[in-house]
PDB file of C-alpha atoms in Angstrom:
ATOM      1  CA  MET A   1       0.595 -39.836  65.538  1.00 64.00           C
ATOM      2  CA  LYS A   2       3.384 -39.501  62.959  1.00 68.00           C
ATOM      3  CA  GLN A   3       4.595 -36.364  64.770  1.00 71.00           C
ATOM      4  CA  LEU A   4       4.707 -38.244  68.077  1.00 59.00           C
ATOM      5  CA  VAL A   5       6.742 -41.058  66.565  1.00 59.00           C
ATOM      6  CA  PHE A   6       9.098 -38.525  64.958  1.00 59.00           C
ATOM      7  CA  ILE A   7       9.568 -36.656  68.253  1.00 60.00           C
ATOM      8  CA  LEU A   8      10.197 -39.844  70.184  1.00 51.00           C
ATOM      9  CA  SER A   9      12.707 -40.985  67.549  1.00 60.00           C
ATOM     10  CA  LEU A  10      14.479 -37.651  67.711  1.00 46.00           C
ATOM     11  CA  LEU A  11      14.666 -37.736  71.546  1.00 46.00           C
ATOM     12  CA  LEU A  12      15.971 -41.296  71.493  1.00 46.00           C
ATOM     13  CA  SER A  13      18.592 -40.359  68.907  1.00 53.00           C
ATOM     14  CA  LEU A  14      19.754 -37.358  70.954  1.00 44.00           C
ATOM     15  CA  SER A  15      19.909 -39.478  74.094  1.00 46.00           C
ATOM     16  CA  LEU A  16      22.013 -42.176  72.371  1.00 47.00           C
ATOM     17  CA  HIS A  17      24.323 -39.510  70.884  1.00 49.00           C
ATOM     18  CA  SER A  18      24.815 -37.938  74.328  1.00 52.00           C
ATOM     19  CA  GLN A  19      25.578 -41.337  75.865  1.00 63.00           C
ATOM     20  CA  THR A  20      28.054 -42.140  73.083  1.00 81.00           C
ATOM     21  CA  GLU A  21      29.819 -38.817  73.661  1.00 87.00           C
ATOM     22  CA  ASN A  22      30.054 -39.590  77.412  1.00 90.00           C
ATOM     23  CA  ASP A  23      31.436 -43.057  76.622  1.00 94.00           C
ATOM     24  CA  LYS A  24      33.988 -41.568  74.196  1.00 93.00           C
ATOM     25  CA  LYS A  25      35.124 -39.126  76.854  1.00 93.00           C
ATOM     26  CA  GLU A  26      35.446 -41.956  79.410  1.00 95.00           C
ATOM     27  CA  ILE A  27      37.452 -44.118  76.985  1.00 95.00           C
ATOM     28  CA  LYS A  28      39.764 -41.234  76.107  1.00 93.00           C
ATOM     29  CA  ASN A  29      40.382 -40.647  79.815  1.00 94.00           C
ATOM     30  CA  ILE A  30      41.200 -44.336  80.276  1.00 95.00           C
ATOM     31  CA  ILE A  31      43.763 -44.169  77.464  1.00 93.00           C
ATOM     32  CA  LYS A  32      45.224 -41.014  79.022  1.00 92.00           C
ATOM     33  CA  THR A  33      45.523 -42.803  82.387  1.00 95.00           C
ATOM     34  CA  MET A  34      47.253 -45.749  80.724  1.00 93.00           C
ATOM     35  CA  ALA A  35      49.763 -43.425  78.995  1.00 91.00           C
ATOM     36  CA  GLU A  36      50.437 -41.621  82.268  1.00 93.00           C
ATOM     37  CA  GLY A  37      51.036 -45.002  83.955  1.00 94.00           C
ATOM     38  CA  TRP A  38      53.568 -45.916  81.245  1.00 90.00           C
ATOM     39  CA  LYS A  39      55.363 -42.554  81.589  1.00 90.00           C
ATOM     40  CA  GLU A  40      55.430 -42.838  85.405  1.00 94.00           C
ATOM     41  CA  LYS A  41      56.406 -46.533  85.300  1.00 93.00           C
ATOM     42  CA  ASP A  42      53.308 -47.238  87.423  1.00 97.00           C
ATOM     43  CA  VAL A  43      52.091 -50.768  86.714  1.00 97.00           C
ATOM     44  CA  GLU A  44      48.865 -50.363  88.722  1.00 98.00           C
ATOM     45  CA  LYS A  45      47.926 -47.157  86.919  1.00 97.00           C
ATOM     46  CA  THR A  46      48.788 -48.617  83.497  1.00 96.00           C
ATOM     47  CA  THR A  47      46.697 -51.758  84.025  1.00 97.00           C
ATOM     48  CA  LYS A  48      43.850 -50.292  86.098  1.00 97.00           C
ATOM     49  CA  HIS A  49      41.350 -50.468  83.217  1.00 97.00           C
ATOM     50  CA  TYR A  50      42.366 -53.814  81.754  1.00 98.00           C
ATOM     51  CA  ASP A  51      40.006 -56.738  82.250  1.00 98.00           C
ATOM     52  CA  ASP A  52      41.288 -59.589  84.452  1.00 97.00           C
ATOM     53  CA  LYS A  53      41.207 -61.826  81.348  1.00 97.00           C
ATOM     54  CA  VAL A  54      42.733 -59.323  78.895  1.00 98.00           C
ATOM     55  CA  ASP A  55      44.365 -60.651  75.736  1.00 98.00           C
ATOM     56  CA  TRP A  56      47.376 -58.340  75.213  1.00 97.00           C
ATOM     57  CA  THR A  57      50.142 -58.596  72.599  1.00 97.00           C
ATOM     58  CA  ASN A  58      52.970 -56.085  72.170  1.00 93.00           C
ATOM     59  CA  ALA A  59      54.919 -55.094  69.085  1.00 89.00           C
ATOM     60  CA  PHE A  60      57.547 -57.756  69.817  1.00 88.00           C
ATOM     61  CA  GLY A  61      54.973 -60.564  69.912  1.00 92.00           C
ATOM     62  CA  ASP A  62      54.859 -61.041  73.686  1.00 94.00           C
ATOM     63  CA  ARG A  63      51.305 -62.245  74.469  1.00 97.00           C
ATOM     64  CA  MET A  64      49.722 -62.046  77.877  1.00 97.00           C
ATOM     65  CA  GLN A  65      46.298 -63.549  78.544  1.00 98.00           C
ATOM     66  CA  SER A  66      45.590 -62.149  81.984  1.00 97.00           C
ATOM     67  CA  LYS A  67      45.967 -58.902  83.846  1.00 98.00           C
ATOM     68  CA  ALA A  68      48.267 -60.638  86.362  1.00 98.00           C
ATOM     69  CA  ASP A  69      50.626 -61.806  83.594  1.00 97.00           C
ATOM     70  CA  LEU A  70      50.548 -58.333  82.026  1.00 97.00           C
ATOM     71  CA  LYS A  71      51.477 -56.748  85.340  1.00 98.00           C
ATOM     72  CA  ALA A  72      54.441 -59.114  85.670  1.00 97.00           C
ATOM     73  CA  LEU A  73      55.671 -58.282  82.164  1.00 96.00           C
ATOM     74  CA  LEU A  74      55.242 -54.540  82.665  1.00 96.00           C
ATOM     75  CA  THR A  75      57.118 -54.699  85.958  1.00 96.00           C
ATOM     76  CA  GLU A  76      60.036 -56.219  84.048  1.00 94.00           C
ATOM     77  CA  ILE A  77      59.747 -53.725  81.163  1.00 91.00           C
ATOM     78  CA  TYR A  78      59.599 -50.751  83.519  1.00 92.00           C
ATOM     79  CA  SER A  79      62.878 -51.849  85.094  1.00 92.00           C
ATOM     80  CA  LEU A  80      64.710 -51.683  81.733  1.00 86.00           C
ATOM     81  CA  ASP A  81      66.195 -48.206  81.387  1.00 82.00           C
ATOM     82  CA  PHE A  82      66.925 -48.607  77.672  1.00 79.00           C
ATOM     83  CA  VAL A  83      63.212 -49.282  76.986  1.00 75.00           C
ATOM     84  CA  MET A  84      61.946 -46.485  79.185  1.00 78.00           C
ATOM     85  CA  LYS A  85      64.281 -43.867  77.642  1.00 80.00           C
ATOM     86  CA  GLY A  86      61.886 -43.279  74.760  1.00 77.00           C
ATOM     87  CA  LYS A  87      59.371 -40.429  74.715  1.00 83.00           C
ATOM     88  CA  SER A  88      55.930 -41.289  73.408  1.00 82.00           C
ATOM     89  CA  GLU A  89      53.756 -38.947  71.362  1.00 82.00           C
ATOM     90  CA  SER A  90      50.161 -39.850  70.576  1.00 82.00           C
ATOM     91  CA  GLN A  91      49.075 -38.987  67.048  1.00 82.00           C
ATOM     92  CA  TYR A  92      45.439 -40.064  66.979  1.00 80.00           C
ATOM     93  CA  LYS A  93      42.688 -42.023  68.663  1.00 84.00           C
ATOM     94  CA  ASP A  94      39.745 -43.272  66.592  1.00 92.00           C
ATOM     95  CA  ILE A  95      36.830 -44.693  68.570  1.00 95.00           C
ATOM     96  CA  LYS A  96      34.105 -46.719  66.916  1.00 94.00           C
ATOM     97  CA  PHE A  97      31.179 -48.220  68.822  1.00 93.00           C
ATOM     98  CA  LEU A  98      30.090 -51.616  67.537  1.00 92.00           C
ATOM     99  CA  THR A  99      27.336 -51.782  70.170  1.00 90.00           C
ATOM    100  CA  SER A 100      26.491 -49.807  73.278  1.00 90.00           C
ATOM    101  CA  LYS A 101      28.857 -52.119  75.204  1.00 94.00           C
ATOM    102  CA  ILE A 102      31.687 -52.768  72.706  1.00 95.00           C
ATOM    103  CA  ALA A 103      34.055 -50.163  71.327  1.00 96.00           C
ATOM    104  CA  LEU A 104      37.094 -50.432  69.028  1.00 96.00           C
ATOM    105  CA  VAL A 105      39.913 -47.952  69.485  1.00 96.00           C
ATOM    106  CA  ARG A 106      42.652 -47.462  66.938  1.00 96.00           C
ATOM    107  CA  SER A 107      45.544 -45.210  67.859  1.00 92.00           C
ATOM    108  CA  LYS A 108      49.097 -44.448  66.898  1.00 91.00           C
ATOM    109  CA  THR A 109      52.020 -43.592  69.162  1.00 88.00           C
ATOM    110  CA  VAL A 110      55.418 -42.491  67.935  1.00 89.00           C
ATOM    111  CA  VAL A 111      58.243 -43.400  70.308  1.00 86.00           C
ATOM    112  CA  LYS A 112      61.434 -41.363  69.921  1.00 88.00           C
ATOM    113  CA  GLY A 113      64.750 -41.922  71.650  1.00 84.00           C
ATOM    114  CA  GLN A 114      64.304 -45.527  72.686  1.00 84.00           C
ATOM    115  CA  GLU A 115      67.388 -47.762  72.711  1.00 84.00           C
ATOM    116  CA  TRP A 116      68.164 -51.388  72.039  1.00 84.00           C
ATOM    117  CA  GLY A 117      69.466 -53.493  74.927  1.00 83.00           C
ATOM    118  CA  ASP A 118      73.099 -52.790  73.832  1.00 88.00           C
ATOM    119  CA  GLY A 119      72.542 -49.022  74.115  1.00 85.00           C
ATOM    120  CA  THR A 120      72.355 -48.287  70.394  1.00 88.00           C
ATOM    121  CA  ALA A 121      69.625 -45.901  69.301  1.00 85.00           C
ATOM    122  CA  MET A 122      66.434 -47.236  67.759  1.00 83.00           C
ATOM    123  CA  LYS A 123      64.809 -45.517  64.836  1.00 86.00           C
ATOM    124  CA  ASP A 124      61.564 -43.786  65.774  1.00 86.00           C
ATOM    125  CA  ARG A 125      58.957 -46.474  66.487  1.00 86.00           C
ATOM    126  CA  HIS A 126      55.522 -46.070  64.974  1.00 90.00           C
ATOM    127  CA  ASN A 127      53.291 -48.178  67.219  1.00 90.00           C
ATOM    128  CA  HIS A 128      49.703 -48.870  66.195  1.00 93.00           C
ATOM    129  CA  HIS A 129      47.247 -49.988  68.838  1.00 95.00           C
ATOM    130  CA  LEU A 130      43.994 -51.816  68.374  1.00 97.00           C
ATOM    131  CA  MET A 131      42.032 -52.057  71.608  1.00 97.00           C
ATOM    132  CA  VAL A 132      38.672 -53.632  72.249  1.00 98.00           C
ATOM    133  CA  PHE A 133      36.751 -52.103  75.129  1.00 97.00           C
ATOM    134  CA  GLN A 134      33.761 -53.764  76.764  1.00 98.00           C
ATOM    135  CA  LYS A 135      31.372 -52.103  79.170  1.00 96.00           C
ATOM    136  CA  LYS A 136      31.044 -54.337  82.217  1.00 94.00           C
ATOM    137  CA  ASP A 137      29.015 -53.272  85.233  1.00 90.00           C
ATOM    138  CA  LYS A 138      28.823 -49.699  83.902  1.00 91.00           C
ATOM    139  CA  GLU A 139      32.599 -49.495  83.549  1.00 95.00           C
ATOM    140  CA  TRP A 140      34.709 -49.685  80.392  1.00 97.00           C
ATOM    141  CA  LYS A 141      37.428 -52.357  80.433  1.00 98.00           C
ATOM    142  CA  VAL A 142      40.073 -53.223  77.842  1.00 98.00           C
ATOM    143  CA  ILE A 143      39.488 -56.854  76.902  1.00 98.00           C
ATOM    144  CA  SER A 144      41.956 -57.019  74.015  1.00 98.00           C
ATOM    145  CA  HIS A 145      44.972 -54.902  73.083  1.00 97.00           C
ATOM    146  CA  LEU A 146      47.151 -55.579  70.058  1.00 97.00           C
ATOM    147  CA  ILE A 147      50.220 -53.394  69.460  1.00 95.00           C
ATOM    148  CA  SER A 148      51.931 -53.537  66.101  1.00 94.00           C
ATOM    149  CA  GLN A 149      54.899 -51.607  64.816  1.00 88.00           C
ATOM    150  CA  ALA A 150      55.655 -50.117  61.420  1.00 77.00           C
ATOM    151  CA  TRP A 151      58.924 -48.543  60.431  1.00 69.00           C
ATOM    152  CA  ILE A 152      58.684 -45.556  58.114  1.00 65.00           C
ATOM    153  CA  LYS A 153      58.412 -46.700  54.511  1.00 62.00           C
ATOM    154  CA  LYS A 154      60.761 -45.267  51.927  1.00 57.00           C
TER     155      LYS A 154
END
């Protein structure tokens, strides 16, 4: 009997690990799609995986509490050449599952070559992202996204 319980536990553990790896892969692909949308200035692609009631705050403190409001803001941002001049480089993505339906993602993006509205160069921006993903109807959605910025410390 103990062997049967051990074998069942092992099989369950392997199954959960496999599912977690599939979920990680799916979440990484979503983040990749979002980054491509930003680079291509494609609002629909950028917001495709956000929940309709997303709570989103950027590094400048602009807070949007719906996908519709986020789309409106991104449409404006994408029209600003000085903002879109920067090139983004992802440095890491850490994914932690709190439950089988909730995941936290921490990542860092360094933006080089962005400008201020007056055309002067910005120092490299070190943007930290904290995203909360929720699995809804077998699909991962971003329900919260907080972007913070840190300048290099001396």
